[in-house]
Amino acid sequence: MHTSAPHDPTSPESTGPGIAIAIDGPAGSGKSTVSRLLAEALEGGILDTGAMYRAVAWYCLDRGVDLTDREAVAQVAEQLDLELGTDPAGATVVVSGTDITSEIRTERISQQVSAVATNTLVRAILQERQRELLHATAAERGFCVAEGRDITTVVAPDAQVRVLLIASDEERMRRRAAELQLEDTEETRRRMADQVLRRDRDDSTVSEFLTAAEGVETVDTTGLSIPEVVESILMLVAAAETAQEEAEHGEAEPYAAPARAAAPSSDSDGGPTDEEIEAALRAGLRDYQLDDEDLALLTGEESEELLPEVQRNLPVVAVVGRPNVGKSTLVNRILGRREAVVEDRPGVTRDRVFYEAEWTGKDFWLVDTGGWEDRVQGIAYRVAEQAEVAVSLADVVMFVVDANVGITTTDEQLLKVLRKSKVPIVLVANKVDDQRGELEAAALWNLGLGEPFPVSALHGRGSGDLLDAVLAAMPEEGRGAPADHGPRRVALVGRPNVGKSSLLNRLAGERRVVVDEVAGTTRDPVDEKITLGGREWTFVDTAGIRRRVLQSQGADYYASLRTRAALDRAEVAVVLLEASEPISTQDLKIIDMVLESGRALVLAFNKWDLLDEERHKALEREIERDLGHVAWAPRVNISAQTGRHADKLVPALETALESWDRRIATGRLNAFLGQLVAAHPHPVRGGKQPRILFATQARTRPPRFVIFASGFLEHGYRRFIERRLREDFDFPGSPIVIGVRIREKRRR
């Protein structure tokens, strides 16, 4: 067998023996993913020993070699022209000049590879090649991560770091199914049991990977995220580096904290105060190259004060009409942007939605409503109900009719409702694109509402004259401002039909938004001011975020975009999850979207009253497995339908927002980091150890910390800092952002 040419560790290019990391474990325990990320973090090489067995299996199947013929398969392994890449960014597998990297990962190979892996003749041949390639790559690149069967005991028992990854049977089968992009069905579970559990049983007859040998660290990945597993192994690597340095050069030089700028005060306990540590570290920064942005940050010139918004009692203009007469198109024309959801079919707008608009220097609230219909049931009735509520709140009503169709029976019934409200009415004849349309619009004088204003909402024709008429009928002050931008904005987000609108109605104590069993009822973000816990909140009910937003069409696509925009305007997000159903990939993507937006986070498990004991236990396992990366988020178990534990939402919101606004004194922060680094220094990389020079909190909302360092701080070490920050200072409900600025010493 030919593999990538081994590197001579005695050559001038060699940096030394390097660190070999061996990772074993059963199928689906995460070996491949963890090993690749670990190699990337270390900027080292990777050796996929399983790829060798898969390559032999592929060649035999391709050439018709019987896998049960042990000698024939061993001969293939001996003579196979195999080039195995070790770059974690793209470790290729090439046989006789053909790239088979993707082909060896197919289900066909997975089902057959055990016949090769259990062939003891083949194992002896491949294990010798694996040892050579592992140590040559470690010597060349400084690190090499090898994963596969027997790697910790037979192939590399002398590796500096040896780890056995384990996981529950259910978790391993789920991971393998996800890797193959298979739906969660009974047939999939049967196939995964064959691939994962049966393969483990077969392989365990010739190798030991279910229990850790002496000196091998065991890491159970069932309840851990991939970054957490990588981080734990990086700590083992750091310890191995230190031990290697001590063996080569004697006792390693201990971490040296910067000298204090001044002696501690006489009333101190003998140690420096937080302020003294801060002063010393600031003084040490003078030796490093800093730019203007650094200096502004260090002098506190960056300001993030959020000024309270002015509360205004603006007039309200409601746009009403029967379905599909162009109300939302007219709203977009007045706003000058595509804000309201528009689609060429009736019934797209369902709630009353407020927008702030302006014309010739006059500000007002513009309310888009769902189409009004008479004698309807179900969701159509509730849409009409919302339109009538909008009329009752309005100071002026824009009554929109289709000039091409003329007055219908539904228009006449709606007009009766409008007359009872005793609100000024401006008649809008829409879809007038030419002179003929103007003649048809003139017939609307018969309604007795005064002059009909012919417009084309689509093309903008006549909209200026219409707005002049609206302003003429508008009072200077509104009767009551709708959901203004309250002091705290809460976005309700989640997948469709999870109960967001029901929760908003429950908190408000009245029906504010349309609720129906049909998923996707809400299309536009709906702002409502609600008094809870003795203070006002602005709640935003958003459209459910579907699995593939970019593949959505029409109203669903634009509604999803507005949901993201509403999240950007919010301060805290309540992610609703359905407790009675398994946590889905869609739920996790929504949580990730909240994290990316930097908003505070509260997890609300809805329909809690529907849980039985079995589902409750399953949910706790799912939370531990899938939501470990947001374990810091407050959890509230509620029922939007019955109002159960809805009162617990306010304390969770207040806790999350308090963390979102939290600031740590610079002296305390640097004292914390000094103690942390002294106990757990960053691993040495390339003979150098990055030093943390100084740290400051650049901003809040969310808390963002900037660390000045002399070298790159690895992702795992940043995660370690974040975890310890949470342990020491407690940030429940708020994400934490850690940025690193690498600065070099000034040249003298």
PDB file of C-alpha atoms in Angstrom, residues 317 359-360 396-398 424-428 451-453 462-475:
ATOM      1  CA  VAL A 317     -55.574  56.362  10.135  1.00  0.00           C
ATOM      2  CA  TRP A 359     -46.895  63.307   4.872  1.00  0.00           C
ATOM      3  CA  THR A 360     -45.783  66.926   4.390  1.00  0.00           C
ATOM      4  CA  VAL A 396     -59.727  58.858  10.227  1.00  0.00           C
ATOM      5  CA  VAL A 397     -60.806  55.904   8.063  1.00  0.00           C
ATOM      6  CA  MET A 398     -59.674  55.341   4.493  1.00  0.00           C
ATOM      7  CA  PRO A 424     -64.373  60.864   9.337  1.00  0.00           C
ATOM      8  CA  ILE A 425     -64.316  58.702   6.185  1.00  0.00           C
ATOM      9  CA  VAL A 426     -62.168  59.326   3.110  1.00  0.00           C
ATOM     10  CA  LEU A 427     -63.380  57.300   0.115  1.00  0.00           C
ATOM     11  CA  VAL A 428     -60.568  55.755  -1.960  1.00  0.00           C
ATOM     12  CA  GLU A 451     -65.613  63.118  -3.264  1.00  0.00           C
ATOM     13  CA  PRO A 452     -64.095  59.740  -4.178  1.00  0.00           C
ATOM     14  CA  PHE A 453     -60.340  60.009  -4.622  1.00  0.00           C
ATOM     15  CA  GLY A 462     -53.359  60.230  -7.156  1.00  0.00           C
ATOM     16  CA  SER A 463     -51.837  59.266  -3.805  1.00  0.00           C
ATOM     17  CA  GLY A 464     -50.708  62.840  -3.056  1.00  0.00           C
ATOM     18  CA  ASP A 465     -54.215  64.298  -3.402  1.00  0.00           C
ATOM     19  CA  LEU A 466     -55.556  61.452  -1.276  1.00  0.00           C
ATOM     20  CA  LEU A 467     -53.099  62.137   1.562  1.00  0.00           C
ATOM     21  CA  ASP A 468     -53.891  65.864   1.458  1.00  0.00           C
ATOM     22  CA  ALA A 469     -57.548  64.973   2.011  1.00  0.00           C
ATOM     23  CA  VAL A 470     -56.658  62.592   4.855  1.00  0.00           C
ATOM     24  CA  LEU A 471     -54.615  65.292   6.603  1.00  0.00           C
ATOM     25  CA  ALA A 472     -57.475  67.750   6.213  1.00  0.00           C
ATOM     26  CA  ALA A 473     -59.787  65.352   8.054  1.00  0.00           C
ATOM     27  CA  MET A 474     -57.192  64.433  10.681  1.00  0.00           C
ATOM     28  CA  PRO A 475     -57.173  66.000  14.188  1.00  0.00           C
TER      29      PRO A 475
END
